[in-house]
PDB file of C-alpha atoms and ligand atoms in Angstrom:
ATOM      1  CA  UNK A   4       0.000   0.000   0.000  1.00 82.00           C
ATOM      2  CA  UNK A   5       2.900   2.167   0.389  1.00 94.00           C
ATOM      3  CA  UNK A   6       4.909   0.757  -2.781  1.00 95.00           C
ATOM      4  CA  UNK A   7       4.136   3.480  -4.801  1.00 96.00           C
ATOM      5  CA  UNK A   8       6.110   6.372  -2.541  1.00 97.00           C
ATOM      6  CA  UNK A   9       8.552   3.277  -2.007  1.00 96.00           C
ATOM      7  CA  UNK A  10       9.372   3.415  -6.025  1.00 96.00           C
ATOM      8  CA  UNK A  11       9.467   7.511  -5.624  1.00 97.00           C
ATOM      9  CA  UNK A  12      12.164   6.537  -3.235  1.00 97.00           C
ATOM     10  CA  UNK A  13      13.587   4.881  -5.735  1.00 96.00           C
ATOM     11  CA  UNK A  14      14.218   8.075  -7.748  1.00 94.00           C
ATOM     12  CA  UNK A  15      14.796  10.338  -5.171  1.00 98.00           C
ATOM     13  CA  UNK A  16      17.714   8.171  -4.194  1.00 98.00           C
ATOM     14  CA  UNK A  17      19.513   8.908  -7.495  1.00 98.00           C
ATOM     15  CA  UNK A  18      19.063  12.535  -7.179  1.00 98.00           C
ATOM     16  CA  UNK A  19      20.934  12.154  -3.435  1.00 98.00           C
ATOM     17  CA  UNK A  20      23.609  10.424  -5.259  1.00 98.00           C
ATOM     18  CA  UNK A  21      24.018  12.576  -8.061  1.00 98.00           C
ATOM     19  CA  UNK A  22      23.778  15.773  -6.127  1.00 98.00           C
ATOM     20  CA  UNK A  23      26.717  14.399  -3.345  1.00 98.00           C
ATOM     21  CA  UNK A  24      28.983  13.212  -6.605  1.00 98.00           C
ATOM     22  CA  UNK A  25      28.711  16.059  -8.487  1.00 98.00           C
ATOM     23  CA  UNK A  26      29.422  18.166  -5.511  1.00 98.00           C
ATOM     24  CA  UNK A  27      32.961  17.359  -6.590  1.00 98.00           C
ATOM     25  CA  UNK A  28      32.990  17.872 -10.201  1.00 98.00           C
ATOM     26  CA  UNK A  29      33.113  21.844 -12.041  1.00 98.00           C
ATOM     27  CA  UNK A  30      30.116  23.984 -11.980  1.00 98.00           C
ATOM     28  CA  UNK A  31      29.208  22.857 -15.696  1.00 98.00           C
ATOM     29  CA  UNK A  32      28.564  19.371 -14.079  1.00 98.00           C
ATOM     30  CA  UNK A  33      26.897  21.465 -10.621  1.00 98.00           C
ATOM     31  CA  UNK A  34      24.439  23.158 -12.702  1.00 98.00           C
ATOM     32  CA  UNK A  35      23.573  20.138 -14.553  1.00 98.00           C
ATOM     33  CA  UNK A  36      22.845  18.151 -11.420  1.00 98.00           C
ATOM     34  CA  UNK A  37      20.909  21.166 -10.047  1.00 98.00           C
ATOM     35  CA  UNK A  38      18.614  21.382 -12.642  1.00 98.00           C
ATOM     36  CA  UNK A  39      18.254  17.829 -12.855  1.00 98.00           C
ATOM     37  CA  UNK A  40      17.525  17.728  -9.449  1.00 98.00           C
ATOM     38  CA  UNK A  41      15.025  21.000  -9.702  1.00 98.00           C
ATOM     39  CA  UNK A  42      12.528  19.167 -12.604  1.00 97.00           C
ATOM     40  CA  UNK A  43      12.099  15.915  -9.966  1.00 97.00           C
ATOM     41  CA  UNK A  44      11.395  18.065  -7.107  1.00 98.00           C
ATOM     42  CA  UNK A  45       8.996  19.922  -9.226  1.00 97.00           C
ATOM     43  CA  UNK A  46       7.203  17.283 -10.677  1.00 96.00           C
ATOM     44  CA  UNK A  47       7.620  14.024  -8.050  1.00 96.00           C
ATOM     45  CA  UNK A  48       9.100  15.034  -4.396  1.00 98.00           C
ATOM     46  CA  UNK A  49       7.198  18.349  -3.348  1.00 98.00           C
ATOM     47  CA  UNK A  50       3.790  16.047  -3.834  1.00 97.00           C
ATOM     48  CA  UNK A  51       5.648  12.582  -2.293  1.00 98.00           C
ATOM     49  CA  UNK A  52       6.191  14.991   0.768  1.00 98.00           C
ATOM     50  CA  UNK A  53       2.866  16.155   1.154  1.00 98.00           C
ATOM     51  CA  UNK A  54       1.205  12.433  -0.022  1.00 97.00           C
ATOM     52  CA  UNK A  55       3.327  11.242   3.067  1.00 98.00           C
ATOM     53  CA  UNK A  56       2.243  13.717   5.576  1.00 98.00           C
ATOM     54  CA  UNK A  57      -1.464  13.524   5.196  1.00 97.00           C
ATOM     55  CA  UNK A  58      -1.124   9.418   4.847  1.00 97.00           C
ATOM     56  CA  UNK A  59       1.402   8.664   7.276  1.00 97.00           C
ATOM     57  CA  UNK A  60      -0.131  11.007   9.936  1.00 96.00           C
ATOM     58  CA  UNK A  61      -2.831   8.806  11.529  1.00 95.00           C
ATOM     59  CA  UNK A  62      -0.182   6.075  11.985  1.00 97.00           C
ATOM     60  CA  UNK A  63       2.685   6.932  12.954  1.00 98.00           C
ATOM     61  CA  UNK A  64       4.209   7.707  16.459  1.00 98.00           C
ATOM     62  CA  UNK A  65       4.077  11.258  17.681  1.00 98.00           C
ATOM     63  CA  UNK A  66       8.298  11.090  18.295  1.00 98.00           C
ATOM     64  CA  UNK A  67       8.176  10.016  14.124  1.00 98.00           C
ATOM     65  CA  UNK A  68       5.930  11.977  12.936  1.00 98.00           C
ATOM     66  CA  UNK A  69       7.780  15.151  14.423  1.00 98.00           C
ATOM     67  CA  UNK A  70      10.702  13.595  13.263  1.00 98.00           C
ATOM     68  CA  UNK A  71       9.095  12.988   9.752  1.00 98.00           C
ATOM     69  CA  UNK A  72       7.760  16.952   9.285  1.00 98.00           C
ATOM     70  CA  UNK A  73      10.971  18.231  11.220  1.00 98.00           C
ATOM     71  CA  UNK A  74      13.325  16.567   8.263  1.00 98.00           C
ATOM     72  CA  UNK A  75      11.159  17.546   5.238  1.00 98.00           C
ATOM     73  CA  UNK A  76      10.874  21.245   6.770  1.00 98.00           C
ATOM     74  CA  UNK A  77      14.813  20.639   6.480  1.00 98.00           C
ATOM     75  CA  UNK A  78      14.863  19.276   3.081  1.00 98.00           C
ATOM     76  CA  UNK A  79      12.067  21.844   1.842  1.00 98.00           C
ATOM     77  CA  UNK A  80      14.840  24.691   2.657  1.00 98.00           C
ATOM     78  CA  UNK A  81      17.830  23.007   1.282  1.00 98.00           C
ATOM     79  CA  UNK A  82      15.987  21.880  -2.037  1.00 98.00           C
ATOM     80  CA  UNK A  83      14.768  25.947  -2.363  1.00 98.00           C
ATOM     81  CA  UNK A  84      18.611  26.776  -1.465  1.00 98.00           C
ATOM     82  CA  UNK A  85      20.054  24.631  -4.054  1.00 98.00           C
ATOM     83  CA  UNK A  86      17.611  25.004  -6.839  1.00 98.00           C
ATOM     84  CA  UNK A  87      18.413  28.964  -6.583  1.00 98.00           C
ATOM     85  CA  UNK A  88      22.105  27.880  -7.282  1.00 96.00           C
ATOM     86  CA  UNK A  89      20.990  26.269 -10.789  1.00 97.00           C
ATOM     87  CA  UNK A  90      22.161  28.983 -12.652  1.00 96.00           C
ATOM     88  CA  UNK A  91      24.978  30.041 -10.709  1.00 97.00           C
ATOM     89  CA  UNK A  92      28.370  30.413 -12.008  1.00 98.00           C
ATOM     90  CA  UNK A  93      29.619  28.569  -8.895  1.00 98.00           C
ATOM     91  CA  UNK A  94      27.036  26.638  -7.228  1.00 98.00           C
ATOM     92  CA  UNK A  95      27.815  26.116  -3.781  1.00 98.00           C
ATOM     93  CA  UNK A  96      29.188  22.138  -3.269  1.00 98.00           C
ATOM     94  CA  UNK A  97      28.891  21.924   0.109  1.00 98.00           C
ATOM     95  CA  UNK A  98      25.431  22.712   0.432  1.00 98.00           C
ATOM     96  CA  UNK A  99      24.865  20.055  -2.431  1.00 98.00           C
ATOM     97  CA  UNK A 100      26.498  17.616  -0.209  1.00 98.00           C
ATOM     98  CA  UNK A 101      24.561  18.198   2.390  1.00 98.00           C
ATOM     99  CA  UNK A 102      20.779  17.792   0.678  1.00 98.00           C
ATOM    100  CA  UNK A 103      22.360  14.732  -1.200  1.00 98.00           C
ATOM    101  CA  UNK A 104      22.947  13.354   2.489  1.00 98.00           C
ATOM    102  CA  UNK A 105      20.123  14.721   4.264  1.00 98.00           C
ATOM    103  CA  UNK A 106      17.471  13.443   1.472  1.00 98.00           C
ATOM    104  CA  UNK A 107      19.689   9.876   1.299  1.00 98.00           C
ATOM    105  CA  UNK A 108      19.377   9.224   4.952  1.00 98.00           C
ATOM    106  CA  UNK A 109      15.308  10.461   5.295  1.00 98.00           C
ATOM    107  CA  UNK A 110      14.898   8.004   2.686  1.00 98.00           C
ATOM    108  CA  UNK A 111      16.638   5.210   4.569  1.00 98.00           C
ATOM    109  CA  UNK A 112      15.048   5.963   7.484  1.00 98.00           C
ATOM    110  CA  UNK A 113      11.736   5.800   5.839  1.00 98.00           C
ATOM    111  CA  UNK A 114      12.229   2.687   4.368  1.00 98.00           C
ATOM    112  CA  UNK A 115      13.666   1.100   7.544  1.00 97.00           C
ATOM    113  CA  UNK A 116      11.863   2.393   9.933  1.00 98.00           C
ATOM    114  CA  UNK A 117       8.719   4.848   9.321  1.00 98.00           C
ATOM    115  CA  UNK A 118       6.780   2.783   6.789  1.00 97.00           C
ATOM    116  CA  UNK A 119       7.198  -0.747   8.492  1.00 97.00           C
ATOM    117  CA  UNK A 120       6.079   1.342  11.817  1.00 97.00           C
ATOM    118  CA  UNK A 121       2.853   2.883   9.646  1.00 97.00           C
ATOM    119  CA  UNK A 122       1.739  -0.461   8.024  1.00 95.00           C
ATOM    120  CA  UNK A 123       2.187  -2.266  11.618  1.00 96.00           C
ATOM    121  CA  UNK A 124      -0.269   0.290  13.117  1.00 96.00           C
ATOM    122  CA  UNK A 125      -2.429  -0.147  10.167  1.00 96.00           C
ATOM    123  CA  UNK A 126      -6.068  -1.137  10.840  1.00 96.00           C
ATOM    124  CA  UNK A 127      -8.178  -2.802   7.763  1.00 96.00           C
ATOM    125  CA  UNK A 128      -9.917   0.131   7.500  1.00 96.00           C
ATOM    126  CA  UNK A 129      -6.433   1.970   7.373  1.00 96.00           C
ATOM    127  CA  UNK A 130      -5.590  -0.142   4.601  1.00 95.00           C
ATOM    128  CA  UNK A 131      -8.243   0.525   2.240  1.00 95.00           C
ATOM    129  CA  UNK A 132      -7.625   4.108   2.663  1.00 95.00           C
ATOM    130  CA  UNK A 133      -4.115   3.996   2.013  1.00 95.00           C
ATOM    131  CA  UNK A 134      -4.875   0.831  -1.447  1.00 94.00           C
ATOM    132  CA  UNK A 135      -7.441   4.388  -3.159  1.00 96.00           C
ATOM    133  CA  UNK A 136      -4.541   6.870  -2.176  1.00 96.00           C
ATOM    134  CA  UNK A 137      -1.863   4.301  -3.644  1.00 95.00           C
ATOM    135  CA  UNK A 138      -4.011   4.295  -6.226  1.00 95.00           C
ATOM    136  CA  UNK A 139      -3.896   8.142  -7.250  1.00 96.00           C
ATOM    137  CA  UNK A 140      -0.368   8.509  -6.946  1.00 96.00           C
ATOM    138  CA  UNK A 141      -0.001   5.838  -9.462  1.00 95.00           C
ATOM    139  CA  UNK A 142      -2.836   7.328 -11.729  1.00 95.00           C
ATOM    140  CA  UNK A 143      -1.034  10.835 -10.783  1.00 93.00           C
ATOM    141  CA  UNK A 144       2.745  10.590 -11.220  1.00 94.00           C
ATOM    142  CA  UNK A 145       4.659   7.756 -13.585  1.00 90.00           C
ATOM    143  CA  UNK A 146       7.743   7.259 -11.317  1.00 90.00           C
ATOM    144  CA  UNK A 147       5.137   5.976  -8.861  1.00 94.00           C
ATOM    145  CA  UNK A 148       3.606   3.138 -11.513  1.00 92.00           C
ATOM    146  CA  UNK A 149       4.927  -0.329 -11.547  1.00 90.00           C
ATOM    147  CA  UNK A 150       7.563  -0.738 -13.927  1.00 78.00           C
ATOM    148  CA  UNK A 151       5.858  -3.055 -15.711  1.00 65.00           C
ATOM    149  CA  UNK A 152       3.256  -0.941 -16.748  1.00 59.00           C
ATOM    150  CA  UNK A 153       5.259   1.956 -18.140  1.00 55.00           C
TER     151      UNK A 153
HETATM  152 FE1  FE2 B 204       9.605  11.812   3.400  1.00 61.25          FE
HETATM  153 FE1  FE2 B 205       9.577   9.511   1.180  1.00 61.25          FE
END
């Protein structure tokens, strides 16, 4: 029920990478990276984000879901930091090195720990919720379909 943000994940994980290695390559390869990064923040993580608050709320701990908010509030203002640096002449490697972390390890913990915590709490009614919202993110964004069905 939650394999369609997992796939996201999926994504989102090569944008960490790519962001942290090209941290160390000129600013022709920075930009590059940047703007890569910008279009799947546009189009797939600013809506992953928000899917994940509303659905993970009534499920998860209070300590995780502060935890969850508190590191996309984090995210949210190093993603706006970094996308401003797109067009820079020098965008600014460390601070590419840090999202590339930060959004690595919230995706880790996610997978490790937040969603196995969410579907344990999970009630049947829970579930049938979450199977019509699974189903709108795949209907909504293609990253989030099977791969299969591409
Ligand atoms: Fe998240
Ligand atoms: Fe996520």
């Amino acid at each position: 029920m939650l394999q369609p943000l997992s796939r996201e994940h999926m994504s989102g994980l090569v944008q960490a990478r790519s962001l942290a290695a090209a941290a160390n390559e000129p600013p022709i390869e920075r930009r590059a990276a940047l703007a890569r990064f910008a279009s799947v923040w546009d189009e797939e993580i600013v809506e992953h984000f928000l899917d994940e608050e509303r659905m993970l709320a009534p499920l998860l701990s209070t300590e995780s879901m502060s935890r969850l908010l508190a590191e996309h509030r984090q995210l949210r203002l190093l993603a706006e930091r970094a996308i401003a640096q797109a067009m820079s002449a020098d965008p600014d490697a460390d601070l590419m090195r840090v999202l590339g972390v930060a959004l690595h390890d919230h995706i880790r913990w996610e997978e490790r720990e937040a969603f196995n915590e969410a579907e344990r709490a999970a009630t049947d009614g829970d579930l049938q919720r979450l199977a019509a919202d699974a189903a709108a993110i795949e209907r909504d964004r293609p990253g989030s379909r099977p791969r299969l069905r591409l």
